[in-house]
PDB file of C-alpha atoms in Angstrom:
ATOM      1  CA  PHE A  16      -0.192  -0.126  -0.088  1.00  0.00           C
ATOM      2  CA  LYS A  17       1.199   3.411  -0.719  1.00  0.00           C
ATOM      3  CA  ALA A  18       2.376   5.700   2.082  1.00  0.00           C
ATOM      4  CA  TRP A  19       2.236   9.396   2.091  1.00  0.00           C
ATOM      5  CA  GLY A  20       5.568  10.863   1.322  1.00  0.00           C
ATOM      6  CA  GLN A  21       7.290   7.551   1.224  1.00  0.00           C
ATOM      7  CA  PRO A  22       8.275   5.940  -2.557  1.00  0.00           C
ATOM      8  CA  ASP A  23       5.902   3.635  -4.398  1.00  0.00           C
ATOM      9  CA  PRO A  24       5.957   0.133  -3.288  1.00  0.00           C
ATOM     10  CA  HIS A  25       6.832  -2.276  -6.026  1.00  0.00           C
ATOM     11  CA  ARG A  26       7.196  -6.176  -5.832  1.00  0.00           C
ATOM     12  CA  THR A  27       8.592  -7.955  -8.910  1.00  0.00           C
ATOM     13  CA  VAL A  28       6.646 -10.582 -10.783  1.00  0.00           C
ATOM     14  CA  GLU A  29       9.681 -12.877 -10.301  1.00  0.00           C
ATOM     15  CA  ASP A  30       9.581 -11.816  -6.277  1.00  0.00           C
ATOM     16  CA  LEU A  31       5.961 -12.906  -6.220  1.00  0.00           C
ATOM     17  CA  ALA A  32       6.073 -16.244  -8.344  1.00  0.00           C
ATOM     18  CA  PHE A  33       9.317 -17.050  -6.309  1.00  0.00           C
ATOM     19  CA  SER A  34       7.214 -16.777  -2.850  1.00  0.00           C
ATOM     20  CA  VAL A  35       4.233 -18.919  -4.522  1.00  0.00           C
ATOM     21  CA  ALA A  36       6.583 -21.759  -5.995  1.00  0.00           C
ATOM     22  CA  ARG A  37       8.369 -21.620  -2.199  1.00  0.00           C
ATOM     23  CA  PHE A  38       4.895 -22.133  -0.673  1.00  0.00           C
ATOM     24  CA  PHE A  39       4.119 -24.945  -2.915  1.00  0.00           C
ATOM     25  CA  GLN A  40       7.738 -26.566  -2.431  1.00  0.00           C
ATOM     26  CA  LYS A  41       7.036 -26.573   1.227  1.00  0.00           C
ATOM     27  CA  GLY A  42       3.752 -28.255   0.896  1.00  0.00           C
ATOM     28  CA  GLY A  43       1.299 -25.837   0.083  1.00  0.00           C
ATOM     29  CA  SER A  44      -2.047 -26.426  -1.788  1.00  0.00           C
ATOM     30  CA  LEU A  45      -3.935 -23.229  -2.778  1.00  0.00           C
ATOM     31  CA  VAL A  46      -3.230 -19.594  -3.514  1.00  0.00           C
ATOM     32  CA  ASN A  47      -5.651 -16.917  -4.137  1.00  0.00           C
ATOM     33  CA  TYR A  48      -4.961 -14.757  -7.095  1.00  0.00           C
ATOM     34  CA  TYR A  49      -6.818 -11.576  -8.538  1.00  0.00           C
ATOM     35  CA  MET A  50      -5.466 -12.758 -11.671  1.00  0.00           C
ATOM     36  CA  ALA A  51      -3.266 -15.761 -12.531  1.00  0.00           C
ATOM     37  CA  THR A  52      -2.168 -17.852 -15.471  1.00  0.00           C
ATOM     38  CA  ILE A  53      -3.001 -21.597 -14.595  1.00  0.00           C
ATOM     39  CA  PHE A  54      -1.026 -24.557 -16.436  1.00  0.00           C
ATOM     40  CA  THR A  55      -1.017 -28.180 -15.733  1.00  0.00           C
ATOM     41  CA  LEU A  56       2.205 -29.988 -15.738  1.00  0.00           C
ATOM     42  CA  GLY A  57       1.903 -33.956 -17.097  1.00  0.00           C
ATOM     43  CA  GLY A  58       3.990 -36.839 -15.777  1.00  0.00           C
ATOM     44  CA  ASN A  59       3.851 -38.356 -12.579  1.00  0.00           C
ATOM     45  CA  GLN A  60       6.174 -36.551 -10.356  1.00  0.00           C
ATOM     46  CA  SER A  61       7.534 -32.875 -10.203  1.00  0.00           C
ATOM     47  CA  SER A  62      10.693 -31.511  -8.198  1.00  0.00           C
ATOM     48  CA  PHE A  63      11.525 -28.083  -6.982  1.00  0.00           C
ATOM     49  CA  ILE A  64      14.848 -26.893  -6.905  1.00  0.00           C
ATOM     50  CA  SER A  65      14.996 -23.492  -5.054  1.00  0.00           C
ATOM     51  CA  ASN A  66      17.917 -20.722  -4.887  1.00  0.00           C
ATOM     52  CA  TRP A  67      17.272 -18.388  -2.193  1.00  0.00           C
ATOM     53  CA  ASP A  68      20.784 -16.478  -2.376  1.00  0.00           C
ATOM     54  CA  THR A  69      21.844 -13.447  -4.294  1.00  0.00           C
ATOM     55  CA  LYS A  70      24.109 -15.139  -6.888  1.00  0.00           C
ATOM     56  CA  ASP A  71      23.063 -17.678  -9.551  1.00  0.00           C
ATOM     57  CA  ALA A  72      23.772 -21.587  -8.357  1.00  0.00           C
ATOM     58  CA  ASN A  73      24.892 -24.597 -10.535  1.00  0.00           C
ATOM     59  CA  VAL A  74      23.059 -27.530  -9.126  1.00  0.00           C
ATOM     60  CA  ALA A  75      23.484 -31.098  -9.920  1.00  0.00           C
ATOM     61  CA  PHE A  76      20.582 -33.247  -9.505  1.00  0.00           C
ATOM     62  CA  ASN A  77      19.803 -36.846 -10.545  1.00  0.00           C
ATOM     63  CA  GLY A  78      23.085 -36.786 -12.863  1.00  0.00           C
ATOM     64  CA  LYS A  79      22.031 -33.787 -14.543  1.00  0.00           C
ATOM     65  CA  ALA A  80      23.485 -29.925 -14.205  1.00  0.00           C
ATOM     66  CA  TYR A  81      20.616 -26.761 -13.663  1.00  0.00           C
ATOM     67  CA  LYS A  82      21.564 -23.133 -13.318  1.00  0.00           C
ATOM     68  CA  ILE A  83      19.418 -21.840 -10.868  1.00  0.00           C
ATOM     69  CA  PRO A  84      19.387 -18.281 -10.958  1.00  0.00           C
ATOM     70  CA  ALA A  85      19.470 -16.222  -7.763  1.00  0.00           C
ATOM     71  CA  TRP A  86      16.156 -16.055  -5.872  1.00  0.00           C
ATOM     72  CA  SER A  87      14.354 -18.229  -8.031  1.00  0.00           C
ATOM     73  CA  VAL A  88      12.727 -21.933  -8.166  1.00  0.00           C
ATOM     74  CA  SER A  89      12.999 -24.232 -10.984  1.00  0.00           C
ATOM     75  CA  ILE A  90      10.236 -26.970 -11.411  1.00  0.00           C
ATOM     76  CA  LEU A  91      11.081 -29.970 -12.992  1.00  0.00           C
ATOM     77  CA  LEU A  92       8.833 -32.215 -14.837  1.00  0.00           C
ATOM     78  CA  ASP A  93       9.094 -35.944 -14.069  1.00  0.00           C
ATOM     79  CA  CYS A  94      12.401 -34.835 -11.778  1.00  0.00           C
ATOM     80  CA  ASN A  95      14.047 -34.256 -15.106  1.00  0.00           C
ATOM     81  CA  ASP A  96      13.139 -31.246 -17.324  1.00  0.00           C
ATOM     82  CA  GLU A  97      12.574 -27.658 -16.063  1.00  0.00           C
ATOM     83  CA  VAL A  98       9.322 -26.650 -17.488  1.00  0.00           C
ATOM     84  CA  TYR A  99       9.202 -23.293 -15.601  1.00  0.00           C
ATOM     85  CA  ASN A 100      11.751 -21.012 -13.338  1.00  0.00           C
ATOM     86  CA  THR A 101      10.112 -17.884 -11.415  1.00  0.00           C
ATOM     87  CA  ALA A 102      13.315 -15.810 -12.614  1.00  0.00           C
ATOM     88  CA  LYS A 103      12.495 -16.503 -16.193  1.00  0.00           C
ATOM     89  CA  LEU A 104       9.390 -14.694 -16.646  1.00  0.00           C
ATOM     90  CA  ASN A 105       9.102 -12.364 -19.908  1.00  0.00           C
ATOM     91  CA  THR A 106       8.121  -8.833 -17.834  1.00  0.00           C
ATOM     92  CA  GLN A 107       8.813  -5.307 -18.726  1.00  0.00           C
ATOM     93  CA  THR A 108      10.079  -2.920 -15.773  1.00  0.00           C
ATOM     94  CA  SER A 109       9.226   1.016 -16.645  1.00  0.00           C
ATOM     95  CA  LEU A 110      11.289   3.396 -14.859  1.00  0.00           C
ATOM     96  CA  MET A 111       9.388   6.723 -14.900  1.00  0.00           C
ATOM     97  CA  ALA A 112      10.207  10.110 -14.911  1.00  0.00           C
ATOM     98  CA  ARG A 113       8.382  13.371 -14.308  1.00  0.00           C
ATOM     99  CA  ARG A 114       8.131  15.774 -17.710  1.00  0.00           C
ATOM    100  CA  ALA A 115       6.359  19.004 -18.349  1.00  0.00           C
ATOM    101  CA  ALA A 116       2.901  18.940 -19.847  1.00  0.00           C
ATOM    102  CA  ASN A 117       2.235  20.937 -22.950  1.00  0.00           C
ATOM    103  CA  LEU A 118      -1.065  22.196 -21.542  1.00  0.00           C
ATOM    104  CA  GLU A 119      -2.161  22.022 -25.114  1.00  0.00           C
ATOM    105  CA  GLY A 120       0.199  24.653 -25.799  1.00  0.00           C
ATOM    106  CA  GLU A 121      -0.339  27.255 -22.735  1.00  0.00           C
ATOM    107  CA  GLU A 122       2.441  28.592 -20.290  1.00  0.00           C
ATOM    108  CA  PRO A 123       1.437  28.660 -16.682  1.00  0.00           C
ATOM    109  CA  GLN A 124       1.187  32.545 -17.023  1.00  0.00           C
ATOM    110  CA  THR A 125      -1.961  32.453 -19.325  1.00  0.00           C
ATOM    111  CA  LEU A 126      -4.014  30.038 -17.584  1.00  0.00           C
ATOM    112  CA  HIS A 127      -7.055  31.522 -16.086  1.00  0.00           C
ATOM    113  CA  TRP A 128      -7.589  30.589 -12.165  1.00  0.00           C
ATOM    114  CA  GLN A 129     -10.749  30.836  -9.844  1.00  0.00           C
ATOM    115  CA  TRP A 130     -11.225  30.106  -6.228  1.00  0.00           C
ATOM    116  CA  ARG A 131     -13.761  29.413  -4.154  1.00  0.00           C
ATOM    117  CA  SER A 132     -14.482  30.133  -0.223  1.00  0.00           C
ATOM    118  CA  GLU A 133     -15.154  26.269   1.691  1.00  0.00           C
ATOM    119  CA  ILE A 134     -18.210  26.566   3.532  1.00  0.00           C
ATOM    120  CA  PHE A 135     -18.245  23.915   6.510  1.00  0.00           C
ATOM    121  CA  ASN A 136     -19.156  24.564  10.211  1.00  0.00           C
ATOM    122  CA  HIS A 137     -17.010  22.620  12.286  1.00  0.00           C
ATOM    123  CA  ILE A 138     -14.192  20.401  12.545  1.00  0.00           C
ATOM    124  CA  ARG A 139     -14.404  17.446  14.774  1.00  0.00           C
ATOM    125  CA  PRO A 140     -11.346  15.186  14.560  1.00  0.00           C
ATOM    126  CA  LYS A 141     -11.431  11.864  15.813  1.00  0.00           C
ATOM    127  CA  GLY A 142     -11.228  11.726  19.672  1.00  0.00           C
ATOM    128  CA  ARG A 143     -11.923  15.281  19.679  1.00  0.00           C
ATOM    129  CA  GLU A 144     -15.586  15.607  18.855  1.00  0.00           C
ATOM    130  CA  ASN A 145     -15.920  18.638  21.252  1.00  0.00           C
ATOM    131  CA  VAL A 146     -13.527  20.920  19.609  1.00  0.00           C
ATOM    132  CA  VAL A 147     -14.664  23.142  17.201  1.00  0.00           C
ATOM    133  CA  GLY A 148     -12.404  25.230  14.761  1.00  0.00           C
ATOM    134  CA  ASP A 149      -8.647  25.720  15.695  1.00  0.00           C
ATOM    135  CA  TYR A 150      -6.853  23.672  18.303  1.00  0.00           C
ATOM    136  CA  THR A 151      -3.247  23.223  19.717  1.00  0.00           C
ATOM    137  CA  THR A 152      -1.012  19.784  19.246  1.00  0.00           C
ATOM    138  CA  ASN A 153       2.560  19.257  19.574  1.00  0.00           C
ATOM    139  CA  LYS A 154       2.815  16.587  16.644  1.00  0.00           C
ATOM    140  CA  LEU A 155       1.647  16.637  12.846  1.00  0.00           C
ATOM    141  CA  MET A 156      -2.018  15.266  12.456  1.00  0.00           C
ATOM    142  CA  ASP A 157      -3.272  13.284   9.664  1.00  0.00           C
ATOM    143  CA  GLN A 158      -5.671  15.576   7.462  1.00  0.00           C
ATOM    144  CA  LYS A 159      -8.381  12.981   7.036  1.00  0.00           C
ATOM    145  CA  GLU A 160      -8.806  12.651  10.634  1.00  0.00           C
ATOM    146  CA  VAL A 161      -8.519  16.220  11.463  1.00  0.00           C
ATOM    147  CA  ALA A 162     -10.962  17.910   8.705  1.00  0.00           C
ATOM    148  CA  ASN A 163     -13.270  14.793   9.001  1.00  0.00           C
ATOM    149  CA  ASP A 164     -13.914  14.387   4.974  1.00  0.00           C
ATOM    150  CA  THR A 165     -14.974  18.239   5.244  1.00  0.00           C
ATOM    151  CA  SER A 166     -12.274  19.817   3.731  1.00  0.00           C
ATOM    152  CA  ASP A 167      -9.152  19.317   1.619  1.00  0.00           C
ATOM    153  CA  TYR A 168      -6.770  21.559   3.141  1.00  0.00           C
ATOM    154  CA  LEU A 169      -5.508  21.984   6.704  1.00  0.00           C
ATOM    155  CA  TRP A 170      -3.538  24.715   7.939  1.00  0.00           C
ATOM    156  CA  TYR A 171      -0.842  24.626  10.369  1.00  0.00           C
ATOM    157  CA  ILE A 172      -0.220  27.934  12.446  1.00  0.00           C
ATOM    158  CA  THR A 173       2.901  28.657  14.186  1.00  0.00           C
ATOM    159  CA  ASN A 174       4.677  31.473  15.606  1.00  0.00           C
ATOM    160  CA  LEU A 175       8.636  32.698  16.302  1.00  0.00           C
ATOM    161  CA  MET A 176       8.925  35.283  19.134  1.00  0.00           C
ATOM    162  CA  VAL A 177      12.151  37.647  18.860  1.00  0.00           C
ATOM    163  CA  ASN A 178      12.771  39.815  21.610  1.00  0.00           C
ATOM    164  CA  LYS A 179      13.909  43.929  20.367  1.00  0.00           C
ATOM    165  CA  GLY A 180      17.424  42.579  21.854  1.00  0.00           C
ATOM    166  CA  ASP A 181      17.903  39.755  19.862  1.00  0.00           C
ATOM    167  CA  PRO A 182      20.931  39.689  17.765  1.00  0.00           C
ATOM    168  CA  LEU A 183      18.964  38.471  15.043  1.00  0.00           C
ATOM    169  CA  LEU A 184      16.958  41.700  14.531  1.00  0.00           C
ATOM    170  CA  GLY A 185      18.509  44.127  12.319  1.00  0.00           C
ATOM    171  CA  LYS A 186      17.789  46.772   9.386  1.00  0.00           C
ATOM    172  CA  SER A 187      17.846  43.592   6.623  1.00  0.00           C
ATOM    173  CA  THR A 188      16.345  40.654   8.657  1.00  0.00           C
ATOM    174  CA  SER A 189      14.799  38.285   6.505  1.00  0.00           C
ATOM    175  CA  LEU A 190      12.448  35.439   7.253  1.00  0.00           C
ATOM    176  CA  GLN A 191      13.156  32.132   5.099  1.00  0.00           C
ATOM    177  CA  VAL A 192      10.960  29.201   5.623  1.00  0.00           C
ATOM    178  CA  ASP A 193      11.283  25.666   4.245  1.00  0.00           C
ATOM    179  CA  THR A 194       8.089  24.074   3.508  1.00  0.00           C
ATOM    180  CA  ASN A 195       6.144  21.240   1.318  1.00  0.00           C
ATOM    181  CA  GLY A 196       3.143  23.018   1.521  1.00  0.00           C
ATOM    182  CA  TYR A 197       0.908  24.609  -0.885  1.00  0.00           C
ATOM    183  CA  ASN A 198       0.509  27.923   0.688  1.00  0.00           C
ATOM    184  CA  LEU A 199       2.508  29.911   3.346  1.00  0.00           C
ATOM    185  CA  HIS A 200       1.048  33.248   4.695  1.00  0.00           C
ATOM    186  CA  THR A 201       3.240  35.235   6.591  1.00  0.00           C
ATOM    187  CA  PHE A 202       2.572  37.817   9.461  1.00  0.00           C
ATOM    188  CA  VAL A 203       5.024  40.242  11.618  1.00  0.00           C
ATOM    189  CA  ASN A 204       3.584  41.918  14.370  1.00  0.00           C
ATOM    190  CA  GLY A 205      -0.057  40.876  13.351  1.00  0.00           C
ATOM    191  CA  ARG A 206       0.749  42.574  10.148  1.00  0.00           C
ATOM    192  CA  TYR A 207       0.111  40.445   6.761  1.00  0.00           C
ATOM    193  CA  ILE A 208       3.526  40.782   4.779  1.00  0.00           C
ATOM    194  CA  GLY A 209       2.804  38.250   2.040  1.00  0.00           C
ATOM    195  CA  ILE A 210       2.247  34.843   0.548  1.00  0.00           C
ATOM    196  CA  TRP A 211       4.109  32.240  -1.286  1.00  0.00           C
ATOM    197  CA  GLY A 212       2.196  30.059  -3.970  1.00  0.00           C
ATOM    198  CA  ASN A 213       1.487  32.609  -6.613  1.00  0.00           C
ATOM    199  CA  PRO A 214      -0.355  30.340  -9.324  1.00  0.00           C
ATOM    200  CA  SER A 215       0.656  31.976 -12.147  1.00  0.00           C
ATOM    201  CA  PHE A 216       4.357  29.926 -11.409  1.00  0.00           C
ATOM    202  CA  VAL A 217       2.279  26.586 -11.186  1.00  0.00           C
ATOM    203  CA  THR A 218       3.802  24.131 -13.437  1.00  0.00           C
ATOM    204  CA  VAL A 219       2.200  20.960 -14.407  1.00  0.00           C
ATOM    205  CA  GLN A 220       4.141  17.639 -14.689  1.00  0.00           C
ATOM    206  CA  THR A 221       3.200  13.993 -16.115  1.00  0.00           C
ATOM    207  CA  LEU A 222       4.592  10.572 -15.121  1.00  0.00           C
ATOM    208  CA  THR A 223       5.826   8.922 -18.560  1.00  0.00           C
ATOM    209  CA  VAL A 224       8.197   5.787 -18.916  1.00  0.00           C
ATOM    210  CA  CYS A 225      11.452   7.235 -19.728  1.00  0.00           C
ATOM    211  CA  HIS A 226      13.236   3.569 -19.854  1.00  0.00           C
ATOM    212  CA  ALA A 227      11.449   0.030 -20.484  1.00  0.00           C
ATOM    213  CA  CYS A 228      13.734  -2.703 -19.271  1.00  0.00           C
ATOM    214  CA  THR A 229      12.814  -6.345 -20.359  1.00  0.00           C
ATOM    215  CA  ASP A 230      14.247  -9.579 -20.997  1.00  0.00           C
ATOM    216  CA  ALA A 231      13.364 -13.355 -22.848  1.00  0.00           C
ATOM    217  CA  TYR A 232      15.128 -16.169 -22.849  1.00  0.00           C
ATOM    218  CA  GLU A 233      16.035 -17.936 -26.153  1.00  0.00           C
ATOM    219  CA  GLY A 234      12.941 -19.374 -27.965  1.00  0.00           C
ATOM    220  CA  SER A 235      10.630 -17.125 -25.806  1.00  0.00           C
ATOM    221  CA  LYS A 236       8.751 -14.160 -26.551  1.00  0.00           C
ATOM    222  CA  LEU A 237      10.477 -10.754 -25.740  1.00  0.00           C
ATOM    223  CA  GLU A 238       7.614  -7.951 -25.512  1.00  0.00           C
ATOM    224  CA  LEU A 239       8.347  -4.268 -25.584  1.00  0.00           C
ATOM    225  CA  SER A 240       6.334  -0.856 -25.060  1.00  0.00           C
ATOM    226  CA  CYS A 241       7.096   2.586 -23.925  1.00  0.00           C
ATOM    227  CA  GLN A 242       3.010   2.953 -23.456  1.00  0.00           C
ATOM    228  CA  GLY A 243       1.395   6.213 -23.638  1.00  0.00           C
ATOM    229  CA  GLY A 244       1.919   6.736 -27.429  1.00  0.00           C
ATOM    230  CA  GLN A 245       5.564   6.942 -26.895  1.00  0.00           C
ATOM    231  CA  ARG A 246       7.823   5.821 -29.446  1.00  0.00           C
ATOM    232  CA  ILE A 247      11.069   3.770 -28.633  1.00  0.00           C
ATOM    233  CA  LEU A 248      13.954   6.260 -29.090  1.00  0.00           C
ATOM    234  CA  LYS A 249      17.068   4.363 -28.658  1.00  0.00           C
ATOM    235  CA  ILE A 250      18.127   0.797 -27.333  1.00  0.00           C
ATOM    236  CA  SER A 251      20.876   1.697 -25.111  1.00  0.00           C
ATOM    237  CA  LYS A 252      21.911  -1.888 -23.898  1.00  0.00           C
ATOM    238  CA  ALA A 253      21.095  -5.156 -25.227  1.00  0.00           C
ATOM    239  CA  SER A 254      23.089  -8.557 -24.776  1.00  0.00           C
ATOM    240  CA  PHE A 255      22.372 -12.037 -25.558  1.00  0.00           C
ATOM    241  CA  GLY A 256      24.624 -14.836 -24.041  1.00  0.00           C
ATOM    242  CA  ASN A 257      24.803 -15.309 -20.331  1.00  0.00           C
ATOM    243  CA  PRO A 258      24.386 -11.876 -18.679  1.00  0.00           C
ATOM    244  CA  THR A 259      24.020 -11.671 -14.990  1.00  0.00           C
ATOM    245  CA  GLY A 260      21.368  -9.493 -12.595  1.00  0.00           C
ATOM    246  CA  LYS A 261      18.013  -7.969 -13.470  1.00  0.00           C
ATOM    247  CA  GLU A 262      17.298  -6.511 -16.865  1.00  0.00           C
ATOM    248  CA  CYS A 263      17.686  -2.682 -16.092  1.00  0.00           C
ATOM    249  CA  GLY A 264      20.684  -2.923 -14.473  1.00  0.00           C
ATOM    250  CA  TYR A 265      22.426  -6.490 -15.869  1.00  0.00           C
ATOM    251  CA  GLN A 266      26.058  -6.892 -16.066  1.00  0.00           C
ATOM    252  CA  GLN A 267      27.905  -8.914 -19.203  1.00  0.00           C
ATOM    253  CA  GLY A 268      28.288 -12.884 -19.138  1.00  0.00           C
ATOM    254  CA  THR A 269      31.521 -14.405 -20.025  1.00  0.00           C
ATOM    255  CA  CYS A 270      29.894 -14.890 -23.494  1.00  0.00           C
ATOM    256  CA  LYS A 271      27.637 -12.779 -25.780  1.00  0.00           C
ATOM    257  CA  SER A 272      26.714 -11.789 -29.324  1.00  0.00           C
ATOM    258  CA  LEU A 273      28.742  -9.006 -30.923  1.00  0.00           C
ATOM    259  CA  THR A 274      25.608  -8.093 -33.245  1.00  0.00           C
ATOM    260  CA  ALA A 275      22.699  -8.391 -30.974  1.00  0.00           C
ATOM    261  CA  LEU A 276      22.544  -4.516 -29.798  1.00  0.00           C
ATOM    262  CA  ALA A 277      22.079  -3.696 -33.717  1.00  0.00           C
ATOM    263  CA  ALA A 278      19.879  -6.055 -34.531  1.00  0.00           C
ATOM    264  CA  VAL A 279      17.366  -5.325 -31.566  1.00  0.00           C
ATOM    265  CA  THR A 280      17.924  -1.618 -32.263  1.00  0.00           C
ATOM    266  CA  ARG A 281      16.905  -1.872 -36.321  1.00  0.00           C
ATOM    267  CA  ALA A 282      13.935  -4.128 -34.933  1.00  0.00           C
ATOM    268  CA  CYS A 283      12.580  -1.682 -32.075  1.00  0.00           C
ATOM    269  CA  VAL A 284      13.816   1.807 -32.727  1.00  0.00           C
ATOM    270  CA  GLY A 285      10.949   4.355 -34.013  1.00  0.00           C
ATOM    271  CA  LYS A 286       8.247   1.576 -33.269  1.00  0.00           C
ATOM    272  CA  LEU A 287       5.503   1.942 -30.540  1.00  0.00           C
ATOM    273  CA  SER A 288       5.983  -1.521 -28.986  1.00  0.00           C
ATOM    274  CA  LEU A 289       7.754  -4.880 -30.058  1.00  0.00           C
ATOM    275  CA  SER A 290       6.975  -8.550 -29.943  1.00  0.00           C
ATOM    276  CA  ILE A 291       9.585 -10.846 -31.315  1.00  0.00           C
ATOM    277  CA  THR A 292      10.946 -14.238 -30.645  1.00  0.00           C
ATOM    278  CA  VAL A 293      14.329 -14.454 -29.129  1.00  0.00           C
ATOM    279  CA  PRO A 294      16.372 -17.187 -31.999  1.00  0.00           C
ATOM    280  CA  GLU A 295      20.261 -17.091 -31.908  1.00  0.00           C
ATOM    281  CA  ALA A 296      19.900 -16.820 -35.655  1.00  0.00           C
ATOM    282  CA  PHE A 297      18.283 -13.148 -35.508  1.00  0.00           C
ATOM    283  CA  LEU A 298      20.675 -11.966 -33.020  1.00  0.00           C
ATOM    284  CA  GLY A 299      24.275 -13.871 -33.741  1.00  0.00           C
ATOM    285  CA  THR A 300      25.823 -16.495 -31.978  1.00  0.00           C
ATOM    286  CA  SER A 301      26.454 -15.956 -28.503  1.00  0.00           C
ATOM    287  CA  ASN A 302      29.804 -17.935 -28.327  1.00  0.00           C
ATOM    288  CA  CYS A 303      28.103 -19.725 -25.357  1.00  0.00           C
ATOM    289  CA  ASN A 304      29.654 -23.178 -24.715  1.00  0.00           C
ATOM    290  CA  ASP A 305      28.361 -24.040 -20.853  1.00  0.00           C
ATOM    291  CA  GLY A 306      24.771 -25.795 -22.213  1.00  0.00           C
ATOM    292  CA  GLN A 307      22.800 -23.435 -20.382  1.00  0.00           C
ATOM    293  CA  PRO A 308      19.746 -21.210 -21.975  1.00  0.00           C
ATOM    294  CA  ARG A 309      20.860 -17.909 -23.608  1.00  0.00           C
ATOM    295  CA  ARG A 310      19.241 -14.664 -22.287  1.00  0.00           C
ATOM    296  CA  LEU A 311      18.349 -11.344 -24.134  1.00  0.00           C
ATOM    297  CA  PRO A 312      17.862  -8.349 -21.679  1.00  0.00           C
ATOM    298  CA  VAL A 313      17.076  -4.946 -23.427  1.00  0.00           C
ATOM    299  CA  VAL A 314      17.151  -1.487 -22.009  1.00  0.00           C
ATOM    300  CA  ALA A 315      15.238   0.907 -24.238  1.00  0.00           C
ATOM    301  CA  VAL A 316      15.064   4.783 -23.976  1.00  0.00           C
ATOM    302  CA  CYS A 317      11.403   6.132 -24.549  1.00  0.00           C
TER     303      CYS A 317
END
């Protein structure tokens, strides 16, 4: 859940799949999903191999070698062939950025502003039902609790007392206030001296995708989109081989195709989205001889 003033919570699809697979590995039998992909495994018996380390692991099981990515679970059909791994999901990670909105060509200074006064007869915070109007507290209050859904605004009032002999006072004394509030009204000796928060200087920003990161294993489908009608401007990184780490911050492995970046660039740049299968013939030979599946992480600029 979102918390006021805190970063947006984000849990990757891979981490969710890891937790669910571990639940079944430990003997679980039911998981309730709002949305789910349901598949059936044939055969008489299945095995789970889990790796909860932060590094990939090479595992020998029943005379066969398996590479289990960090923080993942592999499911082996008939205790032999890997049919699913929670880290090998083809998902996209979108990195967001705030960009100025064009407001249909209007500049903030030309916008027409209106105001209205709010009319409400009382403010009755929870636990202080007998309090009407202003009251004193020594902590920051929750707006919904204080305003009781009667207003979208909550004012904090404080004061600073300075004696005449205080060295702070001088011919050019200034008051500087750091605040995250929308407006600040200032009074000196009861006289109103100004407001910070001129609406003519308001700028409007929107959240848009600035980078899109995805990856796919050889033979599976790679899907990429900048969303919101944006086109793919550039492929900043792409590597086909045995890279390590997550797609947005992956590291080069011990082998890679020398032509993968150029191939992905030709296929992606200028398009709204892309959906391709990942074959070695398209990306170029990876020069890898470790017997493990090849992986293609891609980082696009939107």
